Coordinates of C-alpha atoms (C1' of nucleotides) in Angstrom, one line a residue:
Chain A
X1 CA 0.0 -0.3 0.1
X2 CA 1.2 3.6 -0.7
X3 CA 2.1 5.8 1.9
X4 CA -0.6 8.0 3.1
X5 CA 1.0 11.4 2.0
X6 CA 1.5 9.5 -1.3
X7 CA -2.4 8.8 -1.9
X8 CA -3.0 12.4 -0.5
X9 CA -0.7 13.8 -3.2
X10 CA -2.0 11.5 -6.1
X11 CA -5.7 12.5 -5.2
X12 CA -4.6 16.4 -5.0
X13 CA -2.7 15.9 -8.6
X14 CA -5.3 14.6 -9.8
X15 CA -7.8 17.1 -9.0
X16 CA -5.3 19.6 -10.3
X17 CA -5.3 18.0 -13.8
X18 CA -9.1 17.6 -13.9
X19 CA -9.3 21.4 -13.4
X20 CA -10.7 21.6 -9.8
X21 CA -7.8 23.7 -9.0
X22 CA -6.8 26.3 -12.0
X23 CA -3.3 27.7 -12.3
X24 CA -2.7 30.4 -9.8
X25 CA -5.8 28.8 -7.1
X26 CA -4.5 28.4 -3.6
X27 CA -4.6 24.7 -2.6
X28 CA -6.2 24.4 1.1
X29 CA -3.8 25.0 3.6
X30 CA -2.3 22.3 5.9
X31 CA -3.6 23.3 8.9
X32 CA -6.9 22.7 7.1
X33 CA -6.4 19.1 5.8
X34 CA -5.0 18.1 9.2
X35 CA -8.2 19.3 10.9
X36 CA -10.1 17.3 7.7
X37 CA -8.2 14.1 9.5
X38 CA -6.0 13.9 6.1
X39 CA -2.8 13.2 8.9
X40 CA -0.5 14.9 11.0
X41 CA 0.9 18.2 9.5
X42 CA 4.1 16.2 8.8
X43 CA 2.3 14.0 6.7
X44 CA 0.2 16.5 4.7
X45 CA 3.7 18.8 4.4
X46 CA 5.0 16.0 2.8
X47 CA 2.2 15.3 0.4
X48 CA 2.6 18.8 -0.3
X49 CA 6.6 18.6 -0.9
X50 CA 5.9 15.9 -3.4
X51 CA 3.5 18.0 -5.3
X52 CA 6.2 20.8 -5.6
X53 CA 8.7 18.3 -6.3
X54 CA 6.7 17.0 -9.6
X55 CA 6.0 20.7 -10.8
X56 CA 2.7 21.2 -9.9
X57 CA 2.6 23.7 -7.0
X58 CA 4.9 26.1 -5.4
X59 CA 4.8 26.9 -1.9
X60 CA 5.5 29.9 -0.1
X61 CA 6.0 30.8 3.5
X62 CA 3.4 33.2 5.0
X63 CA 1.5 32.9 1.7
X64 CA 0.2 29.6 0.5
X65 CA 0.6 26.5 -2.0
X66 CA -0.5 27.6 -5.3
X67 CA -1.1 25.7 -8.5
X68 CA 1.7 26.5 -10.8
X69 CA 1.4 28.2 -14.0
X70 CA 2.7 26.3 -16.8
X71 CA 4.7 28.6 -18.6
X72 CA 5.2 28.1 -22.5
X73 CA 8.6 26.5 -23.4
X74 CA 11.1 28.5 -25.3
X75 CA 12.4 26.2 -28.1
X76 CA 15.6 26.5 -28.8
X77 CA 16.5 25.7 -32.7
X78 CA 19.8 25.8 -34.4
X79 CA 18.2 28.9 -36.2
X80 CA 19.2 31.0 -33.1
X81 CA 22.6 31.1 -34.4
X82 CA 22.0 32.4 -37.7
X83 CA 24.9 34.2 -38.7
X84 CA 22.8 36.7 -40.3
X85 CA 22.0 37.6 -36.8
X86 CA 25.1 38.4 -35.5
X87 CA 27.1 39.0 -38.3
X88 CA 25.2 41.8 -40.5
X89 CA 22.7 43.0 -38.2
X90 CA 22.8 45.6 -35.7
X91 CA 21.4 43.2 -32.9
X92 CA 23.2 41.6 -30.3
X93 CA 22.5 37.9 -31.0
X94 CA 20.4 37.3 -27.8
X95 CA 18.4 40.4 -28.2
X96 CA 17.5 38.9 -31.6
X97 CA 16.7 35.6 -29.7
X98 CA 14.4 37.5 -27.5
X99 CA 12.6 39.6 -30.8
X100 CA 11.9 36.5 -32.4
X101 CA 10.0 35.0 -29.1
X102 CA 8.0 37.7 -28.7
X103 CA 9.6 38.6 -25.7
X104 CA 10.7 42.1 -24.5
X105 CA 13.9 43.0 -23.4
X106 CA 15.3 44.7 -20.4
X107 CA 18.6 46.2 -19.6
X108 CA 20.8 43.9 -17.6
X109 CA 19.1 40.6 -18.2
X110 CA 22.8 39.4 -18.6
X111 CA 25.8 39.8 -16.3
X112 CA 28.9 38.3 -17.1
X113 CA 32.4 38.2 -15.9
X114 CA 35.3 37.3 -17.2
X115 CA 38.7 35.7 -15.9
X116 CA 41.7 33.5 -16.7
X117 CA 41.4 30.1 -15.2
X118 CA 42.9 26.7 -15.6
X119 CA 40.9 24.7 -17.6
X120 CA 38.7 22.1 -16.3
X121 CA 39.5 18.4 -17.6
X122 CA 36.6 18.4 -20.1
X123 CA 37.2 22.1 -21.3
X124 CA 41.1 21.1 -21.9
X125 CA 40.0 18.2 -23.9
X126 CA 37.3 19.7 -25.8
X127 CA 40.1 22.5 -26.9
X128 CA 42.8 19.8 -27.1
X129 CA 45.0 21.3 -24.8
X130 CA 46.7 19.8 -22.0
X131 CA 45.4 19.2 -18.8
X132 CA 45.7 22.9 -16.3
X133 CA 46.4 24.9 -19.6
X134 CA 45.0 28.5 -19.1
X135 CA 41.6 29.5 -20.6
X136 CA 39.8 32.4 -20.4
X137 CA 36.2 31.8 -19.2
X138 CA 33.4 33.9 -19.7
X139 CA 30.6 33.5 -17.3
X140 CA 27.1 34.8 -17.8
X141 CA 23.8 34.6 -16.2
X142 CA 20.8 35.2 -18.2
X143 CA 17.6 36.0 -16.9
X144 CA 14.2 36.6 -18.3
X145 CA 13.2 39.6 -16.4
X146 CA 13.7 38.8 -12.7
X147 CA 13.7 35.3 -13.1
X148 CA 17.2 33.9 -14.0
X149 CA 16.8 31.2 -16.8
X150 CA 20.4 29.7 -17.3
X151 CA 24.1 30.4 -17.1
X152 CA 26.3 29.8 -20.1
X153 CA 30.1 30.2 -19.7
X154 CA 32.2 30.2 -22.5
X155 CA 36.1 28.8 -22.5
X156 CA 38.3 30.1 -25.3
X157 CA 42.0 29.8 -26.1
X158 CA 44.4 33.0 -24.9
X159 CA 45.6 33.5 -28.4
X160 CA 42.0 33.5 -30.0
X161 CA 40.9 36.3 -27.7
X162 CA 43.7 38.0 -26.1
X163 CA 43.3 41.7 -26.8
X164 CA 39.6 41.7 -28.2
X165 CA 36.7 42.9 -26.5
X166 CA 35.4 39.4 -25.2
X167 CA 38.1 39.6 -22.5
X168 CA 37.2 43.1 -21.6
X169 CA 35.3 42.4 -18.0
X170 CA 32.1 44.7 -18.8
X171 CA 29.0 43.5 -17.4
X172 CA 26.4 43.0 -20.5
X173 CA 27.1 41.2 -24.1
X174 CA 30.2 41.6 -25.8
X175 CA 29.4 44.3 -27.8
X176 CA 27.3 44.5 -31.1
X177 CA 26.8 41.1 -32.5
X178 CA 28.0 39.1 -29.2
X179 CA 30.8 36.7 -29.1
X180 CA 30.8 35.1 -32.3
X181 CA 30.9 38.6 -33.8
X182 CA 34.0 39.2 -32.0
X183 CA 35.7 36.0 -33.2
X184 CA 34.7 36.6 -36.4
X185 CA 36.4 40.0 -36.6
X186 CA 39.5 38.5 -35.1
X187 CA 39.7 36.2 -38.1
X188 CA 37.8 33.1 -36.9
X189 CA 34.6 32.5 -38.7
X190 CA 32.6 29.9 -36.8
X191 CA 31.0 27.2 -38.9
X192 CA 29.7 24.2 -37.5
X193 CA 28.8 23.2 -34.1
X194 CA 28.4 20.3 -32.0
X195 CA 26.0 19.8 -29.0
X196 CA 25.7 17.6 -26.2
X197 CA 22.7 17.8 -23.8
X198 CA 21.8 15.8 -20.6
X199 CA 19.7 16.3 -17.6
X200 CA 20.6 16.1 -14.0
X201 CA 19.1 16.9 -10.4
X202 CA 20.2 20.5 -9.9
X203 CA 22.8 20.8 -7.3
X204 CA 21.8 22.8 -4.3
X205 CA 24.3 25.9 -5.6
X206 CA 22.3 25.9 -8.8
X207 CA 18.8 25.4 -7.2
X208 CA 19.8 28.7 -5.3
X209 CA 21.9 30.6 -8.2
X210 CA 18.8 29.6 -10.7
X211 CA 16.1 29.9 -8.0
X212 CA 14.7 26.6 -9.1
X213 CA 11.7 25.0 -7.2
X214 CA 13.2 22.1 -5.0
X215 CA 13.0 19.4 -7.4
X216 CA 13.5 20.9 -10.8
X217 CA 16.0 19.7 -12.9
X218 CA 18.1 21.3 -15.0
X219 CA 19.5 20.3 -18.4
X220 CA 23.4 20.6 -18.9
X221 CA 24.3 21.6 -22.7
X222 CA 28.0 21.3 -24.1
X223 CA 28.7 23.5 -27.0
X224 CA 31.7 23.0 -28.8
X225 CA 32.0 25.6 -31.9
X226 CA 34.4 24.9 -34.9
X227 CA 36.0 27.3 -37.9
X228 CA 35.5 25.5 -41.3
X229 CA 39.1 24.0 -40.5
X230 CA 38.3 22.2 -37.6
X231 CA 39.6 24.5 -35.1
X232 CA 37.7 24.6 -31.8
X233 CA 37.1 28.3 -31.1
X234 CA 34.7 28.1 -28.4
X235 CA 33.7 25.5 -25.8
X236 CA 30.5 26.6 -23.5
X237 CA 28.6 24.9 -21.0
X238 CA 25.3 25.9 -20.0
X239 CA 23.0 24.8 -16.9
X240 CA 19.2 25.5 -17.8
X241 CA 16.2 25.7 -15.8
X242 CA 14.7 22.4 -17.2
X243 CA 11.2 23.9 -17.2
X244 CA 11.5 26.6 -19.5
X245 CA 13.2 25.2 -22.7
X246 CA 13.0 22.5 -25.2
X247 CA 15.7 21.8 -27.9
X248 CA 14.7 20.9 -31.5
X249 CA 17.3 19.6 -34.1
X250 CA 16.5 18.8 -38.0
X251 CA 19.0 16.4 -39.4
X252 CA 18.8 13.9 -42.4
X253 CA 18.8 10.1 -41.9
X254 CA 22.7 9.0 -42.1
X255 CA 23.5 6.1 -44.7
X256 CA 27.3 5.2 -44.1
X257 CA 26.8 2.8 -47.0
X258 CA 26.3 5.8 -49.3
X259 CA 28.4 8.6 -49.0
X260 CA 31.5 8.9 -46.8
X261 CA 31.8 12.5 -46.6
X262 CA 30.9 12.8 -43.2
X263 CA 32.5 15.3 -40.9
X264 CA 34.9 13.8 -38.8
Chain B
X1 CA 20.8 30.4 7.9
X2 CA 20.4 27.0 6.2
X3 CA 18.2 24.1 8.0
X4 CA 20.1 21.6 10.2
X5 CA 19.2 18.6 7.3
X6 CA 20.7 21.1 4.6
X7 CA 23.8 21.7 6.7
X8 CA 24.1 18.1 7.3
X9 CA 23.3 17.1 3.7
X10 CA 26.0 19.6 2.2
X11 CA 28.9 18.2 4.7
X12 CA 28.0 14.6 3.6
X13 CA 28.0 15.8 0.0
X14 CA 31.1 17.4 0.5
X15 CA 32.7 14.0 1.9
X16 CA 31.6 12.1 -0.9
X17 CA 32.8 14.5 -3.5
X18 CA 36.5 14.7 -1.8
X19 CA 36.2 10.9 -1.9
X20 CA 35.8 10.1 1.5
X21 CA 33.4 7.9 0.5
X22 CA 33.5 6.5 -2.5
X23 CA 30.8 4.6 -4.8
X24 CA 29.8 1.6 -3.0
X25 CA 30.3 2.7 0.1
X26 CA 27.8 2.7 2.9
X27 CA 26.9 6.3 4.7
X28 CA 26.8 6.1 8.6
X29 CA 23.1 4.6 9.2
X30 CA 20.5 6.9 10.4
X31 CA 20.7 5.7 13.8
X32 CA 24.3 6.3 14.1
X33 CA 24.2 10.0 13.5
X34 CA 21.3 10.5 15.6
X35 CA 23.3 8.9 18.3
X36 CA 26.0 11.3 17.1
X37 CA 24.0 14.5 17.9
X38 CA 23.1 15.3 14.3
X39 CA 19.4 15.8 15.0
X40 CA 16.6 13.6 15.2
X41 CA 15.8 10.8 13.2
X42 CA 13.4 12.8 11.0
X43 CA 16.2 15.6 10.5
X44 CA 18.7 13.1 9.5
X45 CA 16.4 11.4 7.1
X46 CA 15.6 14.5 5.5
X47 CA 19.3 15.6 5.0
X48 CA 19.8 11.4 3.3
X49 CA 16.3 12.4 1.3
X50 CA 18.2 15.3 -0.4
X51 CA 21.1 13.4 -1.1
X52 CA 19.4 10.8 -2.8
X53 CA 17.2 13.6 -4.8
X54 CA 20.6 14.8 -5.9
X55 CA 21.6 11.5 -7.4
X56 CA 24.4 11.2 -4.7
X57 CA 23.2 8.0 -2.9
X58 CA 20.6 5.4 -2.9
X59 CA 18.9 4.3 -0.1
X60 CA 17.3 1.0 0.5
X61 CA 14.8 -0.5 3.6
X62 CA 17.0 -2.9 5.6
X63 CA 20.3 -2.3 3.6
X64 CA 21.6 0.8 4.1
X65 CA 22.5 4.1 2.6
X66 CA 25.0 3.7 -0.4
X67 CA 27.2 6.1 -2.6
X68 CA 25.9 6.0 -6.2
X69 CA 27.8 4.5 -8.8
X70 CA 27.8 6.9 -11.7
X71 CA 27.4 5.2 -14.8
X72 CA 28.6 6.6 -17.8
X73 CA 26.0 8.2 -19.9
X74 CA 24.9 6.9 -23.0
X75 CA 25.8 9.1 -26.0
X76 CA 22.8 9.1 -28.7
X77 CA 24.1 10.4 -31.9
X78 CA 22.5 10.6 -35.2
X79 CA 24.5 7.6 -36.2
X80 CA 22.1 5.5 -34.6
X81 CA 19.7 6.0 -37.0
X82 CA 22.2 5.0 -39.7
X83 CA 20.2 3.4 -42.5
X84 CA 22.7 0.7 -43.0
X85 CA 22.0 -1.0 -39.9
X86 CA 18.4 -1.4 -40.6
X87 CA 18.5 -1.6 -44.5
X88 CA 21.1 -3.6 -45.3
X89 CA 22.2 -5.7 -42.1
X90 CA 21.0 -8.7 -40.2
X91 CA 20.8 -6.8 -36.9
X92 CA 17.8 -5.3 -36.0
X93 CA 18.7 -1.7 -35.3
X94 CA 18.9 -1.3 -31.3
X95 CA 20.9 -4.7 -31.2
X96 CA 23.1 -3.0 -33.8
X97 CA 23.0 -0.2 -30.9
X98 CA 23.7 -2.4 -28.2
X99 CA 26.8 -4.1 -30.0
X100 CA 28.1 -0.7 -31.0
X101 CA 27.9 0.5 -27.1
X102 CA 29.8 -2.4 -26.2
X103 CA 26.8 -3.9 -23.9
X104 CA 25.7 -7.8 -24.2
X105 CA 22.4 -8.3 -25.6
X106 CA 19.8 -10.5 -23.8
X107 CA 16.6 -11.8 -24.9
X108 CA 13.2 -9.7 -23.9
X109 CA 14.8 -6.5 -23.1
X110 CA 12.1 -4.9 -25.3
X111 CA 8.5 -5.5 -24.8
X112 CA 5.9 -3.9 -27.1
X113 CA 1.8 -3.9 -27.3
X114 CA 0.6 -2.4 -30.5
X115 CA -3.4 -1.2 -30.3
X116 CA -5.4 1.3 -32.4
X117 CA -6.1 4.5 -30.4
X118 CA -7.1 7.9 -30.9
X119 CA -4.4 10.4 -31.5
X120 CA -3.5 12.4 -28.4
X121 CA -3.6 15.8 -29.7
X122 CA 0.3 16.2 -30.0
X123 CA 0.7 13.1 -32.4
X124 CA -2.3 14.6 -34.5
X125 CA -0.7 17.6 -34.9
X126 CA 2.3 15.7 -35.8
X127 CA 0.6 13.8 -38.6
X128 CA -1.5 16.7 -39.6
X129 CA -4.2 14.6 -38.8
X130 CA -7.9 15.9 -37.0
X131 CA -7.9 15.6 -33.4
X132 CA -9.5 12.4 -32.5
X133 CA -8.3 10.6 -35.6
X134 CA -7.3 6.7 -35.1
X135 CA -3.5 6.1 -35.4
X136 CA -1.6 2.7 -34.5
X137 CA 0.5 3.1 -31.1
X138 CA 3.4 0.8 -30.5
X139 CA 4.5 1.4 -27.3
X140 CA 7.9 -0.4 -25.8
X141 CA 9.6 -0.3 -22.8
X142 CA 13.3 -0.7 -23.2
X143 CA 15.6 -2.5 -20.6
X144 CA 19.2 -2.9 -19.8
X145 CA 19.4 -6.1 -18.1
X146 CA 17.0 -5.7 -15.1
X147 CA 16.5 -2.0 -15.3
X148 CA 14.4 -0.2 -17.5
X149 CA 15.7 2.7 -19.3
X150 CA 13.2 4.2 -21.6
X151 CA 9.9 4.0 -22.9
X152 CA 9.4 4.3 -26.2
X153 CA 5.9 4.9 -28.2
X154 CA 5.8 5.6 -32.2
X155 CA 2.4 6.6 -33.5
X156 CA 1.8 5.5 -37.2
X157 CA -1.1 6.4 -39.5
X158 CA -3.1 3.2 -40.2
X159 CA -3.1 3.5 -44.3
X160 CA 0.9 3.6 -43.5
X161 CA 1.2 0.0 -41.5
X162 CA -2.0 -1.6 -41.8
X163 CA -1.0 -5.4 -43.0
X164 CA 2.5 -5.0 -42.1
X165 CA 4.4 -6.9 -39.0
X166 CA 4.3 -3.5 -37.4
X167 CA 0.7 -3.9 -36.3
X168 CA 1.5 -7.6 -35.2
X169 CA 1.3 -7.4 -31.3
X170 CA 4.2 -10.1 -30.9
X171 CA 6.8 -9.3 -28.1
X172 CA 9.9 -8.2 -29.2
X173 CA 11.2 -6.2 -31.9
X174 CA 9.4 -5.7 -35.1
X175 CA 11.5 -8.2 -36.8
X176 CA 14.8 -7.7 -39.1
X177 CA 15.6 -4.2 -39.0
X178 CA 13.0 -2.9 -36.7
X179 CA 10.1 -0.3 -37.6
X180 CA 12.0 1.6 -40.4
X181 CA 12.9 -1.6 -41.9
X182 CA 8.9 -2.1 -41.8
X183 CA 8.3 1.1 -43.7
X184 CA 10.9 0.9 -46.1
X185 CA 9.7 -2.6 -47.1
X186 CA 6.1 -1.1 -47.3
X187 CA 7.6 1.8 -49.5
X188 CA 8.0 4.6 -47.4
X189 CA 11.7 5.4 -46.7
X190 CA 12.5 7.4 -44.2
X191 CA 14.8 10.6 -45.1
X192 CA 15.0 13.3 -42.2
X193 CA 13.7 13.7 -38.7
X194 CA 13.1 16.4 -36.1
X195 CA 14.1 15.6 -32.7
X196 CA 12.7 17.8 -29.7
X197 CA 13.5 17.2 -26.1
X198 CA 13.0 18.3 -22.9
X199 CA 13.8 17.6 -19.5
X200 CA 11.0 17.6 -16.6
X201 CA 10.5 15.9 -13.0
X202 CA 9.2 12.2 -13.6
X203 CA 5.2 11.5 -12.7
X204 CA 4.5 8.9 -10.1
X205 CA 3.8 6.7 -12.6
X206 CA 7.3 6.7 -14.7
X207 CA 8.9 6.8 -11.7
X208 CA 7.6 3.2 -10.9
X209 CA 7.6 2.1 -14.3
X210 CA 11.3 3.2 -14.9
X211 CA 12.1 2.2 -11.5
X212 CA 13.8 5.6 -10.9
X213 CA 15.2 7.0 -7.3
X214 CA 13.1 9.6 -6.0
X215 CA 13.9 13.0 -7.6
X216 CA 15.2 11.4 -11.0
X217 CA 14.3 13.7 -13.9
X218 CA 13.1 12.4 -17.3
X219 CA 13.8 13.7 -20.5
X220 CA 10.8 13.4 -23.0
X221 CA 11.8 13.1 -26.5
X222 CA 9.6 13.7 -29.7
X223 CA 10.7 12.5 -32.8
X224 CA 9.1 13.1 -36.1
X225 CA 10.2 11.0 -38.9
X226 CA 9.7 12.1 -42.8
X227 CA 9.9 10.6 -45.9
X228 CA 11.8 12.5 -48.9
X229 CA 8.7 14.2 -50.2
X230 CA 8.2 15.6 -46.6
X231 CA 5.1 12.8 -45.5
X232 CA 5.2 12.3 -41.7
X233 CA 5.5 8.2 -41.5
X234 CA 6.3 7.9 -37.5
X235 CA 6.0 10.3 -34.6
X236 CA 7.4 9.3 -31.4
X237 CA 7.4 9.9 -28.1
X238 CA 10.2 8.6 -25.5
X239 CA 10.6 9.0 -21.9
X240 CA 14.1 8.7 -21.1
X241 CA 15.7 8.3 -17.2
X242 CA 17.9 11.1 -17.6
X243 CA 21.1 9.7 -15.7
X244 CA 21.4 7.2 -18.3
X245 CA 21.4 9.1 -21.6
X246 CA 23.1 12.2 -23.7
X247 CA 22.3 13.4 -26.7
X248 CA 24.4 14.5 -29.2
X249 CA 24.2 16.6 -32.4
X250 CA 26.1 18.1 -35.1
X251 CA 25.3 20.7 -37.6
X252 CA 26.6 23.4 -39.6
X253 CA 25.6 27.2 -38.4
X254 CA 22.9 28.4 -40.7
X255 CA 23.2 31.5 -42.7
X256 CA 20.0 32.7 -43.8
X257 CA 21.7 35.2 -46.1
X258 CA 23.4 33.1 -48.1
X259 CA 21.2 30.0 -49.0
X260 CA 17.5 29.8 -48.8
X261 CA 17.4 26.3 -49.2
X262 CA 16.3 25.3 -45.7
X263 CA 14.2 22.6 -44.8
X264 CA 11.4 24.1 -43.3
Chain C
dT1 C1' 15.2 -12.3 13.6
dA2 C1' 18.2 -8.2 14.0
dG3 C1' 18.6 -4.3 11.9
dT4 C1' 17.9 -1.3 8.0
dG5 C1' 15.5 3.3 6.0
dG6 C1' 10.4 5.1 5.6
dT7 C1' 5.9 6.6 7.9
dC8 C1' 3.4 8.8 11.2
dT9 C1' 2.2 11.2 15.2
dA10 C1' 1.7 15.8 18.3
dG11 C1' 3.5 19.1 19.5
dA12 C1' 6.6 23.3 19.6
dC13 C1' 8.7 26.8 17.3
dC14 C1' 10.8 29.5 13.5
dA15 C1' 10.7 32.2 9.1
dC16 C1' 8.1 34.7 6.1
dT17 C1' 4.0 37.3 4.3
dT18 C1' 0.5 40.1 4.6
dC19 C1' -2.7 43.3 6.7
Chain D
dA1 C1' -0.6 40.7 15.0
dA2 C1' -2.3 36.9 12.4
dG3 C1' -1.8 33.3 9.7
dT4 C1' 1.3 30.7 6.4
dG5 C1' 4.3 27.0 4.9
dG6 C1' 9.1 25.0 6.9
dT7 C1' 11.8 22.6 10.8
dC8 C1' 12.4 20.0 14.4
dT9 C1' 12.1 16.7 18.3
dA10 C1' 10.7 11.8 20.5
dG11 C1' 9.2 8.3 20.0
dA12 C1' 5.9 4.3 17.8
dC13 C1' 5.4 1.5 14.2
dC14 C1' 5.9 -0.6 9.6
dA15 C1' 8.3 -2.8 5.5
dC16 C1' 12.1 -4.5 3.9
dT17 C1' 16.9 -7.0 3.4
dA18 C1' 20.2 -10.1 4.9
dA19 C1' 22.3 -13.5 7.8

DNA sequence: TAGTGGTCTAGACCACTTC
DNA sequence: AAGTGGTCTAGACCACTAA
């Protein structure tokens, strides 16, 4: 038999899904359910905690437990890297992105810090550097209004970016066109990319930084950016609040028997 | 100030990351820490629950709390759809996949059920069908040994698969070459695909079916498969245990200013 | 059967929001 | 100040594993 808190949680979840409670509604107060004989305070609380972990509600001290608004996922396709955006246009890439998604732009939605660090193992591997080599790390925290949505840390080889705006530790995007534009101006035109992604539970630090409700997972994205000649010019690691993004990729079904051209 | 259980969890997490406990080791028993003055049983238990939600340990009743083995992620690239595997070879695609990843094959690692159902809204949209149209649903539960790793449900239009092996509800893969081979034989050669993925907390049902530790997220994958003429021949939804998979995609940086060919 | 983690209670107290 | 969710305790009991 399922625990009492699980049964209560399931019952409430069912009612939410059925529409008895709609987003924004308050669930009964914990003490009310205790009064109603659903169990002790700890038991009812456990049920509420489960609902929060499942993403159905958010609890606030002093306020109550509210059915969560499901914000539509922002769909990230490879079109977000369109060269036209950062090479020709006036807009900084991430602003263009906002424009395309119909969301308004606000100042200081992105904070960044730049520093010279010892490359973590993954970064060294991606760049083909020996362990412990120094790289520039450009860390951003991106927000949607007040709400942080993801972090993105780019790693560059010093010889690629030394002396450019990229290593100027001024808050805000790296000038017109963003990082790819700076690389382009420095003679490194990006050509192709590899993205690898996976999901995991958030660490306590990430949960705090991204203001995640307990139990909300994150998606970690590893992006490797190459020039046409295959040189890695950027390796970036992003940590995204899972409830805000979906990724989309289009591709041809490969056929190794037919053409042997394949990029490495 | 952080709650007592959080401080204890952080301290233990630190010790795990530092290597004081290595994968397979047992953490101190809850009652030992209670004895040691770390708090009441409920408090220590809360700390252990947090560590489990963060994926660091797994607790088992009657056994103890053990530091989790980090199994390497299985990396899923688009090469897994290589036509050579399912068109020319003798191997069923998913077996080829296993061979490639160096894992042994066991019988009955995949169970499937086929049924004619009303298309859920997403499915109808993907296939361009009116709401409520009937489609074939082919649901599989895929296991790695005893451990379920993901579910995968494919939806087909009846006129594409009626009379083929795909709608024969026999357990196991759909004969030589799997589903794509059947479609190929029926005159629908797959040509390109779209994959969309996002992560979320597991529902209680999924947690049970996939035997997920509490707090482990899932990745939901939506795969749309097209023929060269753009007909959708399969729409599939997968639900994956997040800790087991990573997805990888290679692509060219698009340039809308240069060539206007783009597949929608 | 002994020992483990998990559930549950009753009640005290704390942190926070709202008025 | 009143009322909310969150933490914590002390202790009973349950469900499960392993010898």
